[in-house]
CSV table of C-alpha atoms and ligand atoms in Angstrom, one decimal:
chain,number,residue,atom,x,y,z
A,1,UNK,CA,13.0,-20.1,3.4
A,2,UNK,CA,15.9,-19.2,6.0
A,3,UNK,CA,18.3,-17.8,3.1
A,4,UNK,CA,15.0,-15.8,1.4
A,5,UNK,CA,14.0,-14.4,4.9
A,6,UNK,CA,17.9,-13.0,5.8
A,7,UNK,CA,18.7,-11.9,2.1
A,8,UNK,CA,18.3,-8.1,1.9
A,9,UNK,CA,14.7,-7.3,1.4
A,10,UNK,CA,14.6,-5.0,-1.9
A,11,UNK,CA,11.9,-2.3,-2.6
A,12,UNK,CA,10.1,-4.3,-4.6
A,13,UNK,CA,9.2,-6.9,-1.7
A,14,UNK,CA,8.7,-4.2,1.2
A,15,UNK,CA,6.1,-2.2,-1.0
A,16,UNK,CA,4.2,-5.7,-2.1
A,17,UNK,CA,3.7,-6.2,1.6
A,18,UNK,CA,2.6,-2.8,2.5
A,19,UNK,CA,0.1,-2.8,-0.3
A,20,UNK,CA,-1.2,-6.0,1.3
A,21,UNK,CA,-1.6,-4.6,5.0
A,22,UNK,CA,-3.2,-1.4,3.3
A,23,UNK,CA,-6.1,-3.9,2.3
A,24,UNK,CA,-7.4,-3.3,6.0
A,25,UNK,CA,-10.6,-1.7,6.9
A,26,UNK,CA,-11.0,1.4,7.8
A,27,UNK,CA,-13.4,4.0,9.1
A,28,UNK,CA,-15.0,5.8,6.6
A,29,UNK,CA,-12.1,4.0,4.0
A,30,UNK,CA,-9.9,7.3,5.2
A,31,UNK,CA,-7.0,4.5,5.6
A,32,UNK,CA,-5.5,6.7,8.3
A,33,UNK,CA,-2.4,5.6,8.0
A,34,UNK,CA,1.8,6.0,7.0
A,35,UNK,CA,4.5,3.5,6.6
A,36,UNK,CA,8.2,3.9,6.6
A,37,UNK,CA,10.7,1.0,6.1
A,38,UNK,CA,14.5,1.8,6.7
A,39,UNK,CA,16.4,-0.8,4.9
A,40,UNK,CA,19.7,-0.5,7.4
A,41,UNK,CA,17.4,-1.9,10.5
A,42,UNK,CA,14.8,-3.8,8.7
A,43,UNK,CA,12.2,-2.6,10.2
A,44,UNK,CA,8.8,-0.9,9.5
A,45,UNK,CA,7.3,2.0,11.4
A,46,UNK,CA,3.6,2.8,11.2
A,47,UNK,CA,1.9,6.3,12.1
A,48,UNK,CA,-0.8,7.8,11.9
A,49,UNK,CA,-2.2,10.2,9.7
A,50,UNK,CA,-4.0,13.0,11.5
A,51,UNK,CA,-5.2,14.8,8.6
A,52,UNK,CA,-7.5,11.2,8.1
A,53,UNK,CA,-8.7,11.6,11.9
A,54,UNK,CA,-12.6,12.2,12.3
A,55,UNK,CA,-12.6,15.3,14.7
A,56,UNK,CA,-16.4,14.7,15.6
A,57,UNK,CA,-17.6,11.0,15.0
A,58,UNK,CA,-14.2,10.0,16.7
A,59,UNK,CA,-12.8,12.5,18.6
A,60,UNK,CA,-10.5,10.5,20.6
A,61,UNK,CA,-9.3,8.6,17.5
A,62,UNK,CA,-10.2,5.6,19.1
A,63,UNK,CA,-11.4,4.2,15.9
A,64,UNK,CA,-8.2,5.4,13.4
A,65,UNK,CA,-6.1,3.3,15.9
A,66,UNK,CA,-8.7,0.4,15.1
A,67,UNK,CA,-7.9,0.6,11.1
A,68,UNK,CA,-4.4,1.2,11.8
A,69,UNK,CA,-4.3,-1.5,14.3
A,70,UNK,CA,-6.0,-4.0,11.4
A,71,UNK,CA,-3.4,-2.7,8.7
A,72,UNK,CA,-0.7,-3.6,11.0
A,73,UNK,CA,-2.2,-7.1,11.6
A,74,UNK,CA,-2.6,-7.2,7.7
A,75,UNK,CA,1.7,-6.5,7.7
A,76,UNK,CA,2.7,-9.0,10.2
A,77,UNK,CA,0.6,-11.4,8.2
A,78,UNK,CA,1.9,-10.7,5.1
A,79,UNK,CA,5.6,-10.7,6.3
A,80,UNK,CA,4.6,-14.1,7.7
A,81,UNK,CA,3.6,-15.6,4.6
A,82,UNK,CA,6.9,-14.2,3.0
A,83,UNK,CA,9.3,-16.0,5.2
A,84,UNK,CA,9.9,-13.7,8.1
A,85,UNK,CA,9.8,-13.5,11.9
A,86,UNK,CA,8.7,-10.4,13.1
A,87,UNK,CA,9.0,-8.5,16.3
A,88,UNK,CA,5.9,-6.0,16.9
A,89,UNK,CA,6.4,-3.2,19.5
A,90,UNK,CA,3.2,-1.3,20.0
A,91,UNK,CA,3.7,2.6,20.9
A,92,UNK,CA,7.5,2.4,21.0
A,93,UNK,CA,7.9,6.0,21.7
A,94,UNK,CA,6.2,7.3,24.2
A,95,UNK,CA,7.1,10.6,23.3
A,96,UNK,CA,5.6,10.3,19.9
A,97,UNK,CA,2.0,9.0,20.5
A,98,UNK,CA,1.6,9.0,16.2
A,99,UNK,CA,4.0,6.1,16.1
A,100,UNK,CA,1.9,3.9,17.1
A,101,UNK,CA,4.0,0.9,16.4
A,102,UNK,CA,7.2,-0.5,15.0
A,103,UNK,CA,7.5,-4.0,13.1
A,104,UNK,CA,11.1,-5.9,13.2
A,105,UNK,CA,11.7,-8.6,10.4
A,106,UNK,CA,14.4,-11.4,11.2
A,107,UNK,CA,16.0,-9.9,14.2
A,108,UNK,CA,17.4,-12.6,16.1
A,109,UNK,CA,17.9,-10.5,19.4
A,110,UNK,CA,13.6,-10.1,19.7
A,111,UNK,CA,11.2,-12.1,20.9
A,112,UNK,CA,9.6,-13.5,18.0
A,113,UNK,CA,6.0,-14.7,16.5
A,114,UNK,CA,6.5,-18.5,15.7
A,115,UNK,CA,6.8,-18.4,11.9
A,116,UNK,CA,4.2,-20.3,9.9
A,117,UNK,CA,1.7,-20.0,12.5
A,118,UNK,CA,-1.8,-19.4,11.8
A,119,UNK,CA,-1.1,-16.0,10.6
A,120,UNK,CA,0.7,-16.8,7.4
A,121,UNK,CA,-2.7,-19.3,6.8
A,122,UNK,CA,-4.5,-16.5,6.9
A,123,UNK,CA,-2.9,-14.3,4.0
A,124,UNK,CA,-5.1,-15.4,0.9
A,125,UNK,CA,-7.9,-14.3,3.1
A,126,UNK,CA,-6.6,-10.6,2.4
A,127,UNK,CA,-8.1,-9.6,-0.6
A,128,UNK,CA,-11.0,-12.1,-0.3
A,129,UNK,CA,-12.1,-9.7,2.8
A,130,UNK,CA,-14.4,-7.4,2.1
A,131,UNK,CA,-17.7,-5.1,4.1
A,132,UNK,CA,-20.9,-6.7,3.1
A,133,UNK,CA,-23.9,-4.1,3.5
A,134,UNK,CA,-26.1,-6.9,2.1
A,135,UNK,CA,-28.8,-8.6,4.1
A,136,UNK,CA,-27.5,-11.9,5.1
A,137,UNK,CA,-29.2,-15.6,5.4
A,138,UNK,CA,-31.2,-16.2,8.2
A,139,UNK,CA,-28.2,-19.2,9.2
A,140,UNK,CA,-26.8,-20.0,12.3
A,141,UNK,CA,-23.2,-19.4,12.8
A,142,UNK,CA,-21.6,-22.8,14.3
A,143,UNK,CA,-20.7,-23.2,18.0
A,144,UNK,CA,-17.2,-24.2,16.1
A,145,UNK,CA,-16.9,-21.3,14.4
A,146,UNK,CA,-17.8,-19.0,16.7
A,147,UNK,CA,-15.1,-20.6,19.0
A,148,UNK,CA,-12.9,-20.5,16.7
A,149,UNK,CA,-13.6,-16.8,16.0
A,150,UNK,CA,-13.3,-16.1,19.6
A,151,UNK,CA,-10.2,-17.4,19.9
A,152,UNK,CA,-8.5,-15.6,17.1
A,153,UNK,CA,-9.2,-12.2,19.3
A,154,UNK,CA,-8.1,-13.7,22.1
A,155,UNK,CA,-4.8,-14.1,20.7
A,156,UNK,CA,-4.4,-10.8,20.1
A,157,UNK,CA,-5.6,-9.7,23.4
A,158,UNK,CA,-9.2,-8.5,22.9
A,159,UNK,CA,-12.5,-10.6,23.8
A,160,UNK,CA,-15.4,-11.1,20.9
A,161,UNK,CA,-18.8,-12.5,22.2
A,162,UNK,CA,-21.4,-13.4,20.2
A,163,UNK,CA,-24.9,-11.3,21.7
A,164,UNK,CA,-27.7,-13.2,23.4
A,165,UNK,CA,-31.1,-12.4,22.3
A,166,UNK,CA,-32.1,-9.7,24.9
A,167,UNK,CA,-29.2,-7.8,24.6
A,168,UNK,CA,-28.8,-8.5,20.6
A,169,UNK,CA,-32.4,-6.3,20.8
A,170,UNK,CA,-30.8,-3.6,22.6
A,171,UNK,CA,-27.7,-3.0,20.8
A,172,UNK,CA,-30.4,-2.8,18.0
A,173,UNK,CA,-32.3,-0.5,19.3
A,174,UNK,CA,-29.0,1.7,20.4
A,175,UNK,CA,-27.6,1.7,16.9
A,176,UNK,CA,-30.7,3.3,15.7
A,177,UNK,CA,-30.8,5.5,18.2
A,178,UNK,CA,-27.3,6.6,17.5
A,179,UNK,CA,-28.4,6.9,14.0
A,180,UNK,CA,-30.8,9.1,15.0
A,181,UNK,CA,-28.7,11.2,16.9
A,182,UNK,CA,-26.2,11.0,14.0
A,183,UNK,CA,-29.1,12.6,11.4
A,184,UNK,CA,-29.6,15.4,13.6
A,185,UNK,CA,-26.2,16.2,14.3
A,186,UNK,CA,-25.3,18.5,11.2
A,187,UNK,CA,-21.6,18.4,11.8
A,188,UNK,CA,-21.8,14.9,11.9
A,189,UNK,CA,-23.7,14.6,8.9
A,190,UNK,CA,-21.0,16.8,7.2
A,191,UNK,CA,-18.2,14.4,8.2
A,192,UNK,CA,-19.8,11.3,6.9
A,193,UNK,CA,-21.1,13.1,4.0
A,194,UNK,CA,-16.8,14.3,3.2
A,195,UNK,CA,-16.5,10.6,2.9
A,196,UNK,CA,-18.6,9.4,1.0
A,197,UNK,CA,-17.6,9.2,-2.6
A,198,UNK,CA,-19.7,9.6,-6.0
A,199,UNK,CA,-17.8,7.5,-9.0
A,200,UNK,CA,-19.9,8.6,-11.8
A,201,UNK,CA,-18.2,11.9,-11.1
A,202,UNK,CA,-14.6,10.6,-10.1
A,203,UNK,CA,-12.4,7.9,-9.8
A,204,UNK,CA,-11.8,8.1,-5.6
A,205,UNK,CA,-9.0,6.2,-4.1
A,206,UNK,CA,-10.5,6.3,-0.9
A,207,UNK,CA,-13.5,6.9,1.0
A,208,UNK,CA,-16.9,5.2,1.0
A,209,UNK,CA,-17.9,5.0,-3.0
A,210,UNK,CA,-22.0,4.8,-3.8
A,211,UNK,CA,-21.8,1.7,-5.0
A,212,UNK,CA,-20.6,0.2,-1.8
A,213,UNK,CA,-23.5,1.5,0.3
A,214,UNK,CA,-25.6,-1.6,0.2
A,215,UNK,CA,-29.6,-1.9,0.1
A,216,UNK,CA,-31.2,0.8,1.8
A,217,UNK,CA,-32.7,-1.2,4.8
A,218,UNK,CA,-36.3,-2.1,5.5
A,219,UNK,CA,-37.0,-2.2,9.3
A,220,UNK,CA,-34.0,-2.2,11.3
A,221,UNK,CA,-30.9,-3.2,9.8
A,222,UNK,CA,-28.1,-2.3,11.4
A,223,UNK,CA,-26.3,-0.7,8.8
A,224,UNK,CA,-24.9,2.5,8.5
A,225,UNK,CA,-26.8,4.7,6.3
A,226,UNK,CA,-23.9,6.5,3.6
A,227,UNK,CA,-26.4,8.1,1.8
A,228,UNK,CA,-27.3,10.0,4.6
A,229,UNK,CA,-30.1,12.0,4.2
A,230,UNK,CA,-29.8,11.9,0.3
A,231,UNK,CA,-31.4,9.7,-2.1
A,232,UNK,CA,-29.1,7.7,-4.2
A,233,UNK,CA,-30.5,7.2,-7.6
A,234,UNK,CA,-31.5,3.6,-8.7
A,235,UNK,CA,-30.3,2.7,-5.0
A,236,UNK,CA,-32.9,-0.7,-3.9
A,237,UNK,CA,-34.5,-1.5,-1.1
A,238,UNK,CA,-34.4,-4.8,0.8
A,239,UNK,CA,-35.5,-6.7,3.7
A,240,UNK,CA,-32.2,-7.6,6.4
A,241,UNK,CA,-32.4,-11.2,8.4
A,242,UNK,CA,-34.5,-10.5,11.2
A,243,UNK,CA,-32.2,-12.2,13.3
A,244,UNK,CA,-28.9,-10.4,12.5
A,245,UNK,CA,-25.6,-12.1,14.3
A,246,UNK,CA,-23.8,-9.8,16.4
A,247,UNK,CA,-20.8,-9.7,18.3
A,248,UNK,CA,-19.0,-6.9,20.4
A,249,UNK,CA,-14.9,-7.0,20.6
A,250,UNK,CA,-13.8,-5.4,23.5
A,251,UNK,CA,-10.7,-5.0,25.5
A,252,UNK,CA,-9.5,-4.8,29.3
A,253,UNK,CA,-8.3,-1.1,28.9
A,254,UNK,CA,-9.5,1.6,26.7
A,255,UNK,CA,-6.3,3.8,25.8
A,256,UNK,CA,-4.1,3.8,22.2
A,257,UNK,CA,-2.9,0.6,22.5
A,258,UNK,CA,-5.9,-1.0,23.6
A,259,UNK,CA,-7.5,0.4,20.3
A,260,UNK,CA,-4.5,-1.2,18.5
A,261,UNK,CA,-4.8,-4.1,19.8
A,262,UNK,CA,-8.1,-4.6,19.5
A,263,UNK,CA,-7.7,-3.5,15.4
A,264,UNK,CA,-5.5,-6.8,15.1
A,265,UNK,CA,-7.7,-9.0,16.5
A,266,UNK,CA,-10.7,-7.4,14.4
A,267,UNK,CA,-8.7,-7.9,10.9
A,268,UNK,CA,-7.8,-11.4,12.6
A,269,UNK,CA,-11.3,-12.3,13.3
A,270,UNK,CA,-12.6,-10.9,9.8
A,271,UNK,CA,-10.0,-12.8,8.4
A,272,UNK,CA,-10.4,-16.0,9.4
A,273,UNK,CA,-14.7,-15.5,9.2
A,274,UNK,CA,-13.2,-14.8,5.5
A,275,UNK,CA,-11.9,-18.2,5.2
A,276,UNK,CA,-15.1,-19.8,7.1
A,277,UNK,CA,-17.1,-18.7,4.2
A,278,UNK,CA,-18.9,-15.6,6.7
A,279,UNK,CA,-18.5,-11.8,5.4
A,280,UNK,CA,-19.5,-9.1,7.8
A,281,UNK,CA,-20.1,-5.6,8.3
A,282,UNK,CA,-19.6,-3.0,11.2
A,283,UNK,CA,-22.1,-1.1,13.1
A,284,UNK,CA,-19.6,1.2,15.5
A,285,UNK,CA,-22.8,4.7,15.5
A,286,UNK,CA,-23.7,3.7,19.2
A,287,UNK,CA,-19.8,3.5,20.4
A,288,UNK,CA,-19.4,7.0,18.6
A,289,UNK,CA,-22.2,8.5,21.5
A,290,UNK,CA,-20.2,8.2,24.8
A,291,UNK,CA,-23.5,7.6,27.0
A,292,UNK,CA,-24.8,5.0,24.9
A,293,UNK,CA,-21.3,3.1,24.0
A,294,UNK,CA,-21.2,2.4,27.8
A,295,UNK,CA,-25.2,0.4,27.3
A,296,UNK,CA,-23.5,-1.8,24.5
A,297,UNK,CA,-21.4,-3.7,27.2
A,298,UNK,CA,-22.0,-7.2,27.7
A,299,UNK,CA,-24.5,-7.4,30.8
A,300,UNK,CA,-23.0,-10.7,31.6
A,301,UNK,CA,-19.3,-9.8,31.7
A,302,UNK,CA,-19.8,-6.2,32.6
A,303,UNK,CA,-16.5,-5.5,32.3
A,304,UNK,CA,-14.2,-4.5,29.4
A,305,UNK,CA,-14.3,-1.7,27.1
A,306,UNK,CA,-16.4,-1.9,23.5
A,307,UNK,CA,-14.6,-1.7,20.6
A,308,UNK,CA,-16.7,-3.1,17.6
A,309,UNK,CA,-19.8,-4.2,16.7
A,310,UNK,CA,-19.7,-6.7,14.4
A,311,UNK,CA,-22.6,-8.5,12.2
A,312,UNK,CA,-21.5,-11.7,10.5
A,313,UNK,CA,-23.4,-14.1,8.8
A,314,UNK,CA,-23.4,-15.9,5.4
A,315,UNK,CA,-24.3,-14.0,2.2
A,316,UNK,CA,-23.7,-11.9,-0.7
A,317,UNK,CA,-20.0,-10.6,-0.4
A,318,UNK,CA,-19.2,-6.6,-0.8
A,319,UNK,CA,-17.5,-5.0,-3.4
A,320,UNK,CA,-14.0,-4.0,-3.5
A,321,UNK,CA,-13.4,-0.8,-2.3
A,322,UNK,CA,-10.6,1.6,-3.3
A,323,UNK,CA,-7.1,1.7,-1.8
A,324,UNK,CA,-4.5,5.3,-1.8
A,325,UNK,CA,-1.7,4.0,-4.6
A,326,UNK,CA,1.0,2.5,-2.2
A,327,UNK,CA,3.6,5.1,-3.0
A,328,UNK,CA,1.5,8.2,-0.9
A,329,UNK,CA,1.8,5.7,2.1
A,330,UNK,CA,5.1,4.4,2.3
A,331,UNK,CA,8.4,5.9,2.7
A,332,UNK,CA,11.8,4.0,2.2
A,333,UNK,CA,14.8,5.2,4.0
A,334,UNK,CA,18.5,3.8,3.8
B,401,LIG,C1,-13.2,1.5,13.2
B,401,LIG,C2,-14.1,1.2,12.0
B,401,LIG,C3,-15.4,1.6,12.1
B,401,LIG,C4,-16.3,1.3,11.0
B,401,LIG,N1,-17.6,1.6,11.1
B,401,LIG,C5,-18.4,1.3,10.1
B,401,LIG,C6,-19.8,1.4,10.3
B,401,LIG,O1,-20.3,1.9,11.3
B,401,LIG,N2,-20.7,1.0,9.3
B,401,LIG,C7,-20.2,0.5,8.2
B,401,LIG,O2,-21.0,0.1,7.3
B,401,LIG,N3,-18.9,0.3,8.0
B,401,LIG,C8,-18.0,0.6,9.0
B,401,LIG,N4,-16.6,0.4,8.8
B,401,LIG,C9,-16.2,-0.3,7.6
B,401,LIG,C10,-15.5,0.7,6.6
B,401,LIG,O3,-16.4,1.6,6.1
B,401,LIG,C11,-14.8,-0.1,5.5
B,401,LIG,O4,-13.8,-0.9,6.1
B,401,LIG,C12,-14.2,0.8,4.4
B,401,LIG,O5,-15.1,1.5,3.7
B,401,LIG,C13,-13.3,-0.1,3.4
B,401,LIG,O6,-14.1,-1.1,2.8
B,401,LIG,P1,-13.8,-2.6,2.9
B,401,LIG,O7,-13.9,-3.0,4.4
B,401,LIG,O8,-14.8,-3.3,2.1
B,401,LIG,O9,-12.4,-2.9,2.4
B,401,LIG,C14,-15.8,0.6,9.9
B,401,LIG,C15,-14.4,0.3,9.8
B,401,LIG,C16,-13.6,0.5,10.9
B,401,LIG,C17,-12.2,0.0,10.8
């Protein structure tokens, strides 16, 4: 393992684990995102791509530091599973607010993940991730699981809580506002609608694609709705648990690396629900509305700073969605 891990790493190896943190969810499937890899100090530099930024859903780019923030928990994962320690800096340059952070394999001067550590168990779980816009069963997540969950975003600094009934009504409630806000908001509309993608006409490599959008909901599921205001031929109806399981992630602050960190501990969480047998979806309208993101707090904590809504459950899992070929995201340098 040792003599793999300290053995040059040749292009072959680096681009096989960017393609694996490019698996990562992201907003819209714009995968927001640009690696670099400079061979001389082993190391990996992420940034973001601004021309993948959603000016008016997420003006702030709150959420493109989320996807990035998954993809990057995606990389150290997959480093981990190849042999290496890795140092993570998050925002190295202060300067340069697109580098948003910087990923050091086998440096023996850096403090250091502990190698084979949970992460590296979580690597198969990759691929097997995917968005379910299904309806799920009507079964209880266990107390085990959700602990477990929890403490996966604890590790990487964020908090997930599973919603209590009365508030689990009102973050319902909000995300259909916000949907309704989001319908009447023709700018808005336009941005989603750029998005979305149709494959009988073309073979996307990222975006939402039409055959991803799941059942159009009966009664309030709190899904978003890709096909907007358009009717999506052959598209089915179906009836969502009544019940749906949700849980909020937030974090203490609310600036970049907040948002980055709180990306890790979402792919960490959806990973490891993965590998419990749970799939999920995202329901993130109501934190795109500043006045009502603030009403999707957790009344008993009232503190931190929402970053996801999550619904998990068990059920049907989604289909694969399309990735950028690796070579438009990665750069190697001497
Ligand atoms: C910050 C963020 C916000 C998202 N918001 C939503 C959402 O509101 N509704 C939804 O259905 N999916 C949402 N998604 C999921 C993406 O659409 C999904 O990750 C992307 O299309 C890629 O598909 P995959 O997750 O199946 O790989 C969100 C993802 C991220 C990272």
């Amino acid at each position: 393992m040792l003599t793999h891990a300290h053995a040059t790493l040749d292009d072959t190896a680096v681009t096989a684990l960017v393609a694996d943190a490019i698996t990562a969810p992201s907003m819209h499937n714009a995968q927001p995102w640009q690696f670099a890899y400079s061979r001389a100090r082993r190391t990996f530099t992420l940034r973001a791509d601004p021309t993948r930024a959603m000016p008016l859903a997420d003006p702030t780019t709150r959420a493109l530091h989320l996807g990035c923030g998954a993809a990057l928990l995606n990389l150290r994962a997959a480093a981990a599973h190849a042999g290496h320690r890795t140092a993570t800096t998050l925002l190295p340059d202060p300067a340069s607010p697109g580098l948003l952070a910087e990923v050091r394999l086998d440096t023996p001067d850096a403090p250091h993940e502990l190698l084979n550590g949970a992460l590296s168990g979580l690597y198969r779980m990759l691929r097997e991730r995917r968005t379910s816009r299904y309806p799920f069963a009507e079964r209880r997540i266990p107390d085990r699981v959700r602990a477990a969950l929890a403490e996966a975003a604890h590790r990487e600094g964020a908090r997930l809580a599973f919603l209590t009934t009365p508030h689990r009504e009102a973050v319902l409630d909000l995300i259909v506002h916000a949907e309704g806000y989001d319908r009447m908001d023709d700018g808005r509309e336009a941005e989603q609608r750029a998005w979305t993608r149709d494959t009988h006409t073309s073979a996307p490599t990222d975006g939402v694609p039409d055959y991803a959008f799941g059942p159009a909901g009966r009664g309030a599921a709190p899904m978003r709705d890709f096909a907007g205001r358009r009717t999506v031929p052959g598209r089915r109806y179906a009836a969502f648990e009544r019940r749906p399981q949700l849980a909020t992630l937030s974090t203490t602050g609310d600036g970049p690396a907040d948002w980055l960190r709180a990306g890790q501990a979402l792919q960490r969480v959806l990973l490891l629900a993965t590998r419990e047998g749970l799939v999920g979806s995202f329901a993130t309208q109501p934190l795109e509305w500043p006045d009502l993101r603030w009403l999707v707090r957790d009344p008993r904590s009232g503190a931190g700073h929402v970053q996801m809504v999550l619904r998990l459950g068990y059920g049907p899992q989604g289909p694969r969605t399309p990735r950028r070929p690796v070579a438009e995201v990665l750069t190697i340098t001497p």
